[in-house]
mmCIF file with all atom_site columns, C-alpha atoms and ligand atoms in Angstrom:
data_model
loop_
_atom_site.group_PDB
_atom_site.id
_atom_site.type_symbol
_atom_site.label_atom_id
_atom_site.label_alt_id
_atom_site.label_comp_id
_atom_site.label_asym_id
_atom_site.label_entity_id
_atom_site.label_seq_id
_atom_site.pdbx_PDB_ins_code
_atom_site.Cartn_x
_atom_site.Cartn_y
_atom_site.Cartn_z
_atom_site.occupancy
_atom_site.B_iso_or_equiv
_atom_site.pdbx_formal_charge
_atom_site.auth_seq_id
_atom_site.auth_comp_id
_atom_site.auth_asym_id
_atom_site.auth_atom_id
_atom_site.pdbx_PDB_model_num
ATOM   1   C CA  . MET A 1 1   ? 0.000   0.000   0.000  1.00 0.00 ? 1   MET A CA  1
ATOM   2   C CA  . ARG A 1 2   ? 1.356   3.438   -0.958 1.00 0.00 ? 2   ARG A CA  1
ATOM   3   C CA  . TYR A 1 3   ? 1.637   6.062   1.813  1.00 0.00 ? 3   TYR A CA  1
ATOM   4   C CA  . GLU A 1 4   ? -0.609  8.423   -0.157 1.00 0.00 ? 4   GLU A CA  1
ATOM   5   C CA  . GLU A 1 5   ? -3.371  5.767   -0.281 1.00 0.00 ? 5   GLU A CA  1
ATOM   6   C CA  . ILE A 1 6   ? -3.485  5.326   3.492  1.00 0.00 ? 6   ILE A CA  1
ATOM   7   C CA  . LYS A 1 7   ? -6.240  7.263   5.276  1.00 0.00 ? 7   LYS A CA  1
ATOM   8   C CA  . VAL A 1 8   ? -6.880  8.091   8.928  1.00 0.00 ? 8   VAL A CA  1
ATOM   9   C CA  . GLY A 1 9   ? -9.350  5.455   10.183 1.00 0.00 ? 9   GLY A CA  1
ATOM   10  C CA  . ASP A 1 10  ? -8.041  2.666   7.933  1.00 0.00 ? 10  ASP A CA  1
ATOM   11  C CA  . SER A 1 11  ? -7.578  -0.627  9.791  1.00 0.00 ? 11  SER A CA  1
ATOM   12  C CA  . ALA A 1 12  ? -6.241  -4.145  9.245  1.00 0.00 ? 12  ALA A CA  1
ATOM   13  C CA  . SER A 1 13  ? -5.992  -7.280  11.364 1.00 0.00 ? 13  SER A CA  1
ATOM   14  C CA  . PHE A 1 14  ? -4.352  -10.700 11.749 1.00 0.00 ? 14  PHE A CA  1
ATOM   15  C CA  . SER A 1 15  ? -5.632  -13.681 13.764 1.00 0.00 ? 15  SER A CA  1
ATOM   16  C CA  . LYS A 1 16  ? -3.791  -16.635 15.288 1.00 0.00 ? 16  LYS A CA  1
ATOM   17  C CA  . THR A 1 17  ? -4.742  -19.476 17.617 1.00 0.00 ? 17  THR A CA  1
ATOM   18  C CA  . ILE A 1 18  ? -2.054  -19.874 20.281 1.00 0.00 ? 18  ILE A CA  1
ATOM   19  C CA  . SER A 1 19  ? -0.777  -23.431 20.671 1.00 0.00 ? 19  SER A CA  1
ATOM   20  C CA  . GLU A 1 20  ? 1.415   -24.966 23.359 1.00 0.00 ? 20  GLU A CA  1
ATOM   21  C CA  . SER A 1 21  ? 4.070   -25.341 20.648 1.00 0.00 ? 21  SER A CA  1
ATOM   22  C CA  . ASP A 1 22  ? 3.944   -21.593 19.880 1.00 0.00 ? 22  ASP A CA  1
ATOM   23  C CA  . ILE A 1 23  ? 4.725   -20.826 23.538 1.00 0.00 ? 23  ILE A CA  1
ATOM   24  C CA  . TYR A 1 24  ? 7.611   -23.334 23.733 1.00 0.00 ? 24  TYR A CA  1
ATOM   25  C CA  . GLN A 1 25  ? 9.046   -22.135 20.408 1.00 0.00 ? 25  GLN A CA  1
ATOM   26  C CA  . PHE A 1 26  ? 8.895   -18.524 21.617 1.00 0.00 ? 26  PHE A CA  1
ATOM   27  C CA  . ALA A 1 27  ? 10.583  -19.526 24.894 1.00 0.00 ? 27  ALA A CA  1
ATOM   28  C CA  . GLY A 1 28  ? 13.332  -21.312 22.961 1.00 0.00 ? 28  GLY A CA  1
ATOM   29  C CA  . LEU A 1 29  ? 13.777  -18.438 20.520 1.00 0.00 ? 29  LEU A CA  1
ATOM   30  C CA  . THR A 1 30  ? 13.982  -15.724 23.164 1.00 0.00 ? 30  THR A CA  1
ATOM   31  C CA  . GLY A 1 31  ? 15.351  -17.649 26.156 1.00 0.00 ? 31  GLY A CA  1
ATOM   32  C CA  . ASP A 1 32  ? 12.346  -16.530 28.281 1.00 0.00 ? 32  ASP A CA  1
ATOM   33  C CA  . PHE A 1 33  ? 11.490  -19.757 30.113 1.00 0.00 ? 33  PHE A CA  1
ATOM   34  C CA  . ASN A 1 34  ? 9.493   -17.960 32.822 1.00 0.00 ? 34  ASN A CA  1
ATOM   35  C CA  . PRO A 1 35  ? 7.587   -20.855 34.523 1.00 0.00 ? 35  PRO A CA  1
ATOM   36  C CA  . VAL A 1 36  ? 4.281   -19.039 34.130 1.00 0.00 ? 36  VAL A CA  1
ATOM   37  C CA  . HIS A 1 37  ? 4.649   -19.898 30.410 1.00 0.00 ? 37  HIS A CA  1
ATOM   38  C CA  . VAL A 1 38  ? 6.296   -23.324 30.428 1.00 0.00 ? 38  VAL A CA  1
ATOM   39  C CA  . ASP A 1 39  ? 5.625   -25.044 33.789 1.00 0.00 ? 39  ASP A CA  1
ATOM   40  C CA  . ALA A 1 40  ? 2.023   -26.281 34.003 1.00 0.00 ? 40  ALA A CA  1
ATOM   41  C CA  . THR A 1 41  ? 2.354   -27.385 37.650 1.00 0.00 ? 41  THR A CA  1
ATOM   42  C CA  . TYR A 1 42  ? 3.709   -24.000 38.696 1.00 0.00 ? 42  TYR A CA  1
ATOM   43  C CA  . ALA A 1 43  ? 1.155   -22.121 36.571 1.00 0.00 ? 43  ALA A CA  1
ATOM   44  C CA  . GLU A 1 44  ? -1.693  -23.887 38.417 1.00 0.00 ? 44  GLU A CA  1
ATOM   45  C CA  . THR A 1 45  ? -0.566  -22.124 41.604 1.00 0.00 ? 45  THR A CA  1
ATOM   46  C CA  . THR A 1 46  ? -0.838  -18.649 40.040 1.00 0.00 ? 46  THR A CA  1
ATOM   47  C CA  . MET A 1 47  ? -3.869  -16.389 39.638 1.00 0.00 ? 47  MET A CA  1
ATOM   48  C CA  . PHE A 1 48  ? -4.064  -17.594 36.019 1.00 0.00 ? 48  PHE A CA  1
ATOM   49  C CA  . LYS A 1 49  ? -4.464  -21.305 37.024 1.00 0.00 ? 49  LYS A CA  1
ATOM   50  C CA  . GLU A 1 50  ? -2.739  -22.445 33.818 1.00 0.00 ? 50  GLU A CA  1
ATOM   51  C CA  . ARG A 1 51  ? 0.148   -21.500 31.514 1.00 0.00 ? 51  ARG A CA  1
ATOM   52  C CA  . ILE A 1 52  ? -0.183  -18.184 29.703 1.00 0.00 ? 52  ILE A CA  1
ATOM   53  C CA  . ALA A 1 53  ? 1.434   -16.882 26.528 1.00 0.00 ? 53  ALA A CA  1
ATOM   54  C CA  . HIS A 1 54  ? 4.359   -14.485 26.693 1.00 0.00 ? 54  HIS A CA  1
ATOM   55  C CA  . GLY A 1 55  ? 3.068   -10.930 26.369 1.00 0.00 ? 55  GLY A CA  1
ATOM   56  C CA  . LEU A 1 56  ? 5.493   -10.203 23.553 1.00 0.00 ? 56  LEU A CA  1
ATOM   57  C CA  . LEU A 1 57  ? 4.452   -13.358 21.666 1.00 0.00 ? 57  LEU A CA  1
ATOM   58  C CA  . THR A 1 58  ? 0.902   -12.016 21.554 1.00 0.00 ? 58  THR A CA  1
ATOM   59  C CA  . GLY A 1 59  ? 2.170   -8.501  20.867 1.00 0.00 ? 59  GLY A CA  1
ATOM   60  C CA  . SER A 1 60  ? 4.257   -9.745  17.957 1.00 0.00 ? 60  SER A CA  1
ATOM   61  C CA  . PHE A 1 61  ? 1.086   -10.120 15.887 1.00 0.00 ? 61  PHE A CA  1
ATOM   62  C CA  . VAL A 1 62  ? 0.829   -6.323  15.872 1.00 0.00 ? 62  VAL A CA  1
ATOM   63  C CA  . SER A 1 63  ? 4.179   -6.341  14.067 1.00 0.00 ? 63  SER A CA  1
ATOM   64  C CA  . THR A 1 64  ? 2.729   -8.875  11.618 1.00 0.00 ? 64  THR A CA  1
ATOM   65  C CA  . VAL A 1 65  ? -0.099  -6.482  10.719 1.00 0.00 ? 65  VAL A CA  1
ATOM   66  C CA  . LEU A 1 66  ? 2.245   -3.483  10.458 1.00 0.00 ? 66  LEU A CA  1
ATOM   67  C CA  . GLY A 1 67  ? 4.826   -5.246  8.294  1.00 0.00 ? 67  GLY A CA  1
ATOM   68  C CA  . MET A 1 68  ? 2.490   -7.281  6.102  1.00 0.00 ? 68  MET A CA  1
ATOM   69  C CA  . LYS A 1 69  ? -0.734  -5.272  5.789  1.00 0.00 ? 69  LYS A CA  1
ATOM   70  C CA  . LEU A 1 70  ? -0.955  -1.721  7.144  1.00 0.00 ? 70  LEU A CA  1
ATOM   71  C CA  . PRO A 1 71  ? 1.212   0.230   6.340  1.00 0.00 ? 71  PRO A CA  1
ATOM   72  C CA  . GLY A 1 72  ? 2.720   -2.978  4.885  1.00 0.00 ? 72  GLY A CA  1
ATOM   73  C CA  . SER A 1 73  ? 6.092   -3.650  3.313  1.00 0.00 ? 73  SER A CA  1
ATOM   74  C CA  . ASN A 1 74  ? 8.788   -0.962  3.491  1.00 0.00 ? 74  ASN A CA  1
ATOM   75  C CA  . SER A 1 75  ? 7.580   0.092   6.954  1.00 0.00 ? 75  SER A CA  1
ATOM   76  C CA  . VAL A 1 76  ? 9.866   0.401   9.977  1.00 0.00 ? 76  VAL A CA  1
ATOM   77  C CA  . TYR A 1 77  ? 8.946   0.576   13.649 1.00 0.00 ? 77  TYR A CA  1
ATOM   78  C CA  . LEU A 1 78  ? 9.779   3.825   15.465 1.00 0.00 ? 78  LEU A CA  1
ATOM   79  C CA  . SER A 1 79  ? 8.038   3.011   18.736 1.00 0.00 ? 79  SER A CA  1
ATOM   80  C CA  . GLN A 1 80  ? 5.441   0.723   20.308 1.00 0.00 ? 80  GLN A CA  1
ATOM   81  C CA  . SER A 1 81  ? 3.639   0.770   23.654 1.00 0.00 ? 81  SER A CA  1
ATOM   82  C CA  . PHE A 1 82  ? 1.836   -2.260  25.101 1.00 0.00 ? 82  PHE A CA  1
ATOM   83  C CA  . SER A 1 83  ? -0.494  -2.516  28.088 1.00 0.00 ? 83  SER A CA  1
ATOM   84  C CA  . PHE A 1 84  ? -1.263  -6.136  28.978 1.00 0.00 ? 84  PHE A CA  1
ATOM   85  C CA  . LYS A 1 85  ? -4.886  -6.228  30.078 1.00 0.00 ? 85  LYS A CA  1
ATOM   86  C CA  . ALA A 1 86  ? -5.754  -9.921  30.257 1.00 0.00 ? 86  ALA A CA  1
ATOM   87  C CA  . PRO A 1 87  ? -3.952  -13.261 29.902 1.00 0.00 ? 87  PRO A CA  1
ATOM   88  C CA  . VAL A 1 88  ? -3.800  -15.331 26.715 1.00 0.00 ? 88  VAL A CA  1
ATOM   89  C CA  . LYS A 1 89  ? -4.086  -19.081 27.318 1.00 0.00 ? 89  LYS A CA  1
ATOM   90  C CA  . ILE A 1 90  ? -3.298  -22.112 25.158 1.00 0.00 ? 90  ILE A CA  1
ATOM   91  C CA  . GLY A 1 91  ? -6.101  -22.514 22.595 1.00 0.00 ? 91  GLY A CA  1
ATOM   92  C CA  . ASP A 1 92  ? -7.126  -18.847 22.642 1.00 0.00 ? 92  ASP A CA  1
ATOM   93  C CA  . THR A 1 93  ? -7.526  -17.164 19.262 1.00 0.00 ? 93  THR A CA  1
ATOM   94  C CA  . VAL A 1 94  ? -6.148  -13.642 19.263 1.00 0.00 ? 94  VAL A CA  1
ATOM   95  C CA  . THR A 1 95  ? -6.720  -10.933 16.689 1.00 0.00 ? 95  THR A CA  1
ATOM   96  C CA  . ALA A 1 96  ? -4.296  -8.018  16.374 1.00 0.00 ? 96  ALA A CA  1
ATOM   97  C CA  . LYS A 1 97  ? -5.961  -4.909  14.949 1.00 0.00 ? 97  LYS A CA  1
ATOM   98  C CA  . VAL A 1 98  ? -4.172  -1.765  13.803 1.00 0.00 ? 98  VAL A CA  1
ATOM   99  C CA  . THR A 1 99  ? -5.977  1.521   13.098 1.00 0.00 ? 99  THR A CA  1
ATOM   100 C CA  . VAL A 1 100 ? -4.429  4.674   11.614 1.00 0.00 ? 100 VAL A CA  1
ATOM   101 C CA  . LEU A 1 101 ? -4.815  7.578   14.067 1.00 0.00 ? 101 LEU A CA  1
ATOM   102 C CA  . GLU A 1 102 ? -2.650  10.221  12.391 1.00 0.00 ? 102 GLU A CA  1
ATOM   103 C CA  . LYS A 1 103 ? -0.447  10.840  9.334  1.00 0.00 ? 103 LYS A CA  1
ATOM   104 C CA  . LYS A 1 104 ? 2.652   13.008  9.700  1.00 0.00 ? 104 LYS A CA  1
ATOM   105 C CA  . ASP A 1 105 ? 3.761   14.278  6.304  1.00 0.00 ? 105 ASP A CA  1
ATOM   106 C CA  . PRO A 1 106 ? 6.266   14.749  4.722  1.00 0.00 ? 106 PRO A CA  1
ATOM   107 C CA  . LYS A 1 107 ? 8.322   12.134  6.616  1.00 0.00 ? 107 LYS A CA  1
ATOM   108 C CA  . ARG A 1 108 ? 5.687   9.452   5.980  1.00 0.00 ? 108 ARG A CA  1
ATOM   109 C CA  . ILE A 1 109 ? 5.242   8.697   9.703  1.00 0.00 ? 109 ILE A CA  1
ATOM   110 C CA  . LEU A 1 110 ? 2.011   7.084   10.923 1.00 0.00 ? 110 LEU A CA  1
ATOM   111 C CA  . LYS A 1 111 ? 0.602   6.970   14.444 1.00 0.00 ? 111 LYS A CA  1
ATOM   112 C CA  . LEU A 1 112 ? -1.490  3.830   14.912 1.00 0.00 ? 112 LEU A CA  1
ATOM   113 C CA  . LYS A 1 113 ? -3.746  2.417   17.597 1.00 0.00 ? 113 LYS A CA  1
ATOM   114 C CA  . THR A 1 114 ? -2.710  -1.208  18.239 1.00 0.00 ? 114 THR A CA  1
ATOM   115 C CA  . GLU A 1 115 ? -5.067  -3.628  19.983 1.00 0.00 ? 115 GLU A CA  1
ATOM   116 C CA  . VAL A 1 116 ? -5.202  -7.374  20.430 1.00 0.00 ? 116 VAL A CA  1
ATOM   117 C CA  . TYR A 1 117 ? -8.514  -9.093  21.227 1.00 0.00 ? 117 TYR A CA  1
ATOM   118 C CA  . ASN A 1 118 ? -9.297  -12.645 22.248 1.00 0.00 ? 118 ASN A CA  1
ATOM   119 C CA  . GLN A 1 119 ? -12.058 -14.826 20.825 1.00 0.00 ? 119 GLN A CA  1
ATOM   120 C CA  . TYR A 1 120 ? -14.547 -13.346 23.309 1.00 0.00 ? 120 TYR A CA  1
ATOM   121 C CA  . GLY A 1 121 ? -13.906 -9.804  22.065 1.00 0.00 ? 121 GLY A CA  1
ATOM   122 C CA  . SER A 1 122 ? -12.010 -8.784  25.222 1.00 0.00 ? 122 SER A CA  1
ATOM   123 C CA  . VAL A 1 123 ? -8.937  -6.585  24.783 1.00 0.00 ? 123 VAL A CA  1
ATOM   124 C CA  . VAL A 1 124 ? -5.842  -8.483  25.940 1.00 0.00 ? 124 VAL A CA  1
ATOM   125 C CA  . ILE A 1 125 ? -3.323  -5.829  24.832 1.00 0.00 ? 125 ILE A CA  1
ATOM   126 C CA  . ASP A 1 126 ? -3.742  -2.207  23.909 1.00 0.00 ? 126 ASP A CA  1
ATOM   127 C CA  . GLY A 1 127 ? -1.189  0.377   22.875 1.00 0.00 ? 127 GLY A CA  1
ATOM   128 C CA  . GLU A 1 128 ? 0.097   2.685   20.180 1.00 0.00 ? 128 GLU A CA  1
ATOM   129 C CA  . ALA A 1 129 ? 2.777   2.487   17.512 1.00 0.00 ? 129 ALA A CA  1
ATOM   130 C CA  . MET A 1 130 ? 4.713   4.983   15.421 1.00 0.00 ? 130 MET A CA  1
ATOM   131 C CA  . VAL A 1 131 ? 5.823   3.612   12.050 1.00 0.00 ? 131 VAL A CA  1
ATOM   132 C CA  . MET A 1 132 ? 7.682   5.169   9.122  1.00 0.00 ? 132 MET A CA  1
ATOM   133 C CA  . LYS A 1 133 ? 6.984   4.174   5.534  1.00 0.00 ? 133 LYS A CA  1
ATOM   134 C CA  . LEU A 1 134 ? 10.389  4.129   3.805  1.00 0.00 ? 134 LEU A CA  1
ATOM   135 C CA  . ILE A 1 135 ? 9.151   4.356   0.226  1.00 0.00 ? 135 ILE A CA  1
ATOM   136 C CA  . LYS A 1 136 ? 6.257   6.436   -1.146 1.00 0.00 ? 136 LYS A CA  1
HETATM 137 C C1  . LIG B 2 .   ? 8.001   -11.138 31.429 1.00 0.00 ? 201 LIG B C1  1
HETATM 138 C C2  . LIG B 2 .   ? 7.250   -12.300 30.785 1.00 0.00 ? 201 LIG B C2  1
HETATM 139 O O1  . LIG B 2 .   ? 7.959   -13.505 30.939 1.00 0.00 ? 201 LIG B O1  1
HETATM 140 C C3  . LIG B 2 .   ? 5.937   -12.410 31.472 1.00 0.00 ? 201 LIG B C3  1
HETATM 141 C C4  . LIG B 2 .   ? 4.801   -12.252 30.544 1.00 0.00 ? 201 LIG B C4  1
HETATM 142 O O2  . LIG B 2 .   ? 4.943   -12.034 29.377 1.00 0.00 ? 201 LIG B O2  1
HETATM 143 S S1  . LIG B 2 .   ? 3.232   -12.431 31.268 1.00 0.00 ? 201 LIG B S1  1
HETATM 144 C C5  . LIG B 2 .   ? 2.139   -12.241 29.880 1.00 0.00 ? 201 LIG B C5  1
HETATM 145 C C6  . LIG B 2 .   ? 1.636   -10.864 29.670 1.00 0.00 ? 201 LIG B C6  1
HETATM 146 N N1  . LIG B 2 .   ? 0.855   -10.372 30.804 1.00 0.00 ? 201 LIG B N1  1
HETATM 147 C C7  . LIG B 2 .   ? -0.364  -10.848 31.077 1.00 0.00 ? 201 LIG B C7  1
HETATM 148 O O3  . LIG B 2 .   ? -0.873  -11.748 30.437 1.00 0.00 ? 201 LIG B O3  1
HETATM 149 C C8  . LIG B 2 .   ? -1.102  -10.162 32.203 1.00 0.00 ? 201 LIG B C8  1
HETATM 150 C C9  . LIG B 2 .   ? -2.393  -9.605  31.665 1.00 0.00 ? 201 LIG B C9  1
HETATM 151 N N2  . LIG B 2 .   ? -3.060  -8.798  32.671 1.00 0.00 ? 201 LIG B N2  1
HETATM 152 C C10 . LIG B 2 .   ? -3.880  -9.310  33.576 1.00 0.00 ? 201 LIG B C10 1
HETATM 153 O O4  . LIG B 2 .   ? -4.177  -10.506 33.569 1.00 0.00 ? 201 LIG B O4  1
HETATM 154 C C11 . LIG B 2 .   ? -4.429  -8.356  34.571 1.00 0.00 ? 201 LIG B C11 1
HETATM 155 O O5  . LIG B 2 .   ? -4.125  -7.042  34.202 1.00 0.00 ? 201 LIG B O5  1
HETATM 156 C C12 . LIG B 2 .   ? -3.862  -8.601  35.983 1.00 0.00 ? 201 LIG B C12 1
HETATM 157 C C13 . LIG B 2 .   ? -4.389  -9.943  36.526 1.00 0.00 ? 201 LIG B C13 1
HETATM 158 C C14 . LIG B 2 .   ? -2.332  -8.593  36.000 1.00 0.00 ? 201 LIG B C14 1
HETATM 159 C C15 . LIG B 2 .   ? -4.343  -7.503  36.897 1.00 0.00 ? 201 LIG B C15 1
HETATM 160 O O6  . LIG B 2 .   ? -5.742  -7.484  36.810 1.00 0.00 ? 201 LIG B O6  1
HETATM 161 P P1  . LIG B 2 .   ? -6.579  -6.967  38.035 1.00 0.00 ? 201 LIG B P1  1
HETATM 162 O O7  . LIG B 2 .   ? -6.273  -7.782  39.239 1.00 0.00 ? 201 LIG B O7  1
HETATM 163 O O8  . LIG B 2 .   ? -8.008  -6.845  37.611 1.00 0.00 ? 201 LIG B O8  1
HETATM 164 O O9  . LIG B 2 .   ? -5.920  -5.550  38.174 1.00 0.00 ? 201 LIG B O9  1
HETATM 165 P P2  . LIG B 2 .   ? -6.399  -4.302  38.896 1.00 0.00 ? 201 LIG B P2  1
HETATM 166 O O10 . LIG B 2 .   ? -7.220  -3.493  37.967 1.00 0.00 ? 201 LIG B O10 1
HETATM 167 O O11 . LIG B 2 .   ? -6.988  -4.657  40.239 1.00 0.00 ? 201 LIG B O11 1
HETATM 168 O O12 . LIG B 2 .   ? -4.994  -3.573  39.098 1.00 0.00 ? 201 LIG B O12 1
HETATM 169 C C16 . LIG B 2 .   ? -4.068  -3.995  40.077 1.00 0.00 ? 201 LIG B C16 1
HETATM 170 C C17 . LIG B 2 .   ? -2.896  -3.021  39.999 1.00 0.00 ? 201 LIG B C17 1
HETATM 171 O O13 . LIG B 2 .   ? -2.128  -3.268  38.817 1.00 0.00 ? 201 LIG B O13 1
HETATM 172 C C18 . LIG B 2 .   ? -2.160  -2.107  37.979 1.00 0.00 ? 201 LIG B C18 1
HETATM 173 N N3  . LIG B 2 .   ? -2.300  -2.548  36.595 1.00 0.00 ? 201 LIG B N3  1
HETATM 174 C C19 . LIG B 2 .   ? -3.191  -3.447  36.142 1.00 0.00 ? 201 LIG B C19 1
HETATM 175 N N4  . LIG B 2 .   ? -3.005  -3.611  34.824 1.00 0.00 ? 201 LIG B N4  1
HETATM 176 C C20 . LIG B 2 .   ? -2.016  -2.788  34.467 1.00 0.00 ? 201 LIG B C20 1
HETATM 177 C C21 . LIG B 2 .   ? -1.375  -2.493  33.237 1.00 0.00 ? 201 LIG B C21 1
HETATM 178 N N5  . LIG B 2 .   ? -1.724  -3.108  32.121 1.00 0.00 ? 201 LIG B N5  1
HETATM 179 N N6  . LIG B 2 .   ? -0.378  -1.600  33.223 1.00 0.00 ? 201 LIG B N6  1
HETATM 180 C C22 . LIG B 2 .   ? 0.020   -0.956  34.341 1.00 0.00 ? 201 LIG B C22 1
HETATM 181 N N7  . LIG B 2 .   ? -0.551  -1.204  35.561 1.00 0.00 ? 201 LIG B N7  1
HETATM 182 C C23 . LIG B 2 .   ? -1.535  -2.090  35.595 1.00 0.00 ? 201 LIG B C23 1
HETATM 183 C C24 . LIG B 2 .   ? -3.361  -1.321  38.429 1.00 0.00 ? 201 LIG B C24 1
HETATM 184 O O14 . LIG B 2 .   ? -3.208  0.055   38.171 1.00 0.00 ? 201 LIG B O14 1
HETATM 185 C C25 . LIG B 2 .   ? -3.381  -1.591  39.921 1.00 0.00 ? 201 LIG B C25 1
HETATM 186 O O15 . LIG B 2 .   ? -2.427  -0.777  40.582 1.00 0.00 ? 201 LIG B O15 1
HETATM 187 P P3  . LIG B 2 .   ? -2.881  0.109   41.819 1.00 0.00 ? 201 LIG B P3  1
HETATM 188 O O16 . LIG B 2 .   ? -1.645  0.825   42.239 1.00 0.00 ? 201 LIG B O16 1
HETATM 189 O O17 . LIG B 2 .   ? -3.392  -0.878  42.840 1.00 0.00 ? 201 LIG B O17 1
HETATM 190 O O18 . LIG B 2 .   ? -3.964  1.007   41.297 1.00 0.00 ? 201 LIG B O18 1
#
């Protein structure tokens, strides 16, 4: 999508069902083996009662939308805020949604609302991103 074609209010999304394998692969990739993610016996003793996904695993689907859909290829992250509102558990289906809040010409910078919902429509992450489109 060309920068000029993008309008305030445009949105795009990406959905993914979180598997046990996704959580273990993310732990292996990042080295974050926090027991709340990978130790079912420990996780039962927490307020969540079962293992939960890493916050940044769930948040990574915002990057998927930004890089693949809106603003799409040739975009680079400038900043991202995340507020983790509710846990994501194995088998949950999350949807990352990105909405254009503001365009800052002429540097082709976009301010975007970034939210992730679960299958019940509850927000699990909210935040904002600033992204620059490298090519017109
Ligand atoms: C580092 C990694 O290995 C770990 C992870 O990735 S964990 C995965 C990502 N995180 C989560 O999945 C947690 C999601 N959030 C929740 O489940 C809930 O927010 C909560 C259970 C942690 C808290 O919910 P609740 O008990 O309802 O919270 P309260 O509204 O009563 O607030 C308690 C105090 O915490 C403050 N707070 C709550 N949420 C946030 C937030 N997102 N950011 C900043 N602060 C938050 C809240 O203000 C309360 O503080 P206060 O001083 O008592 O007012």
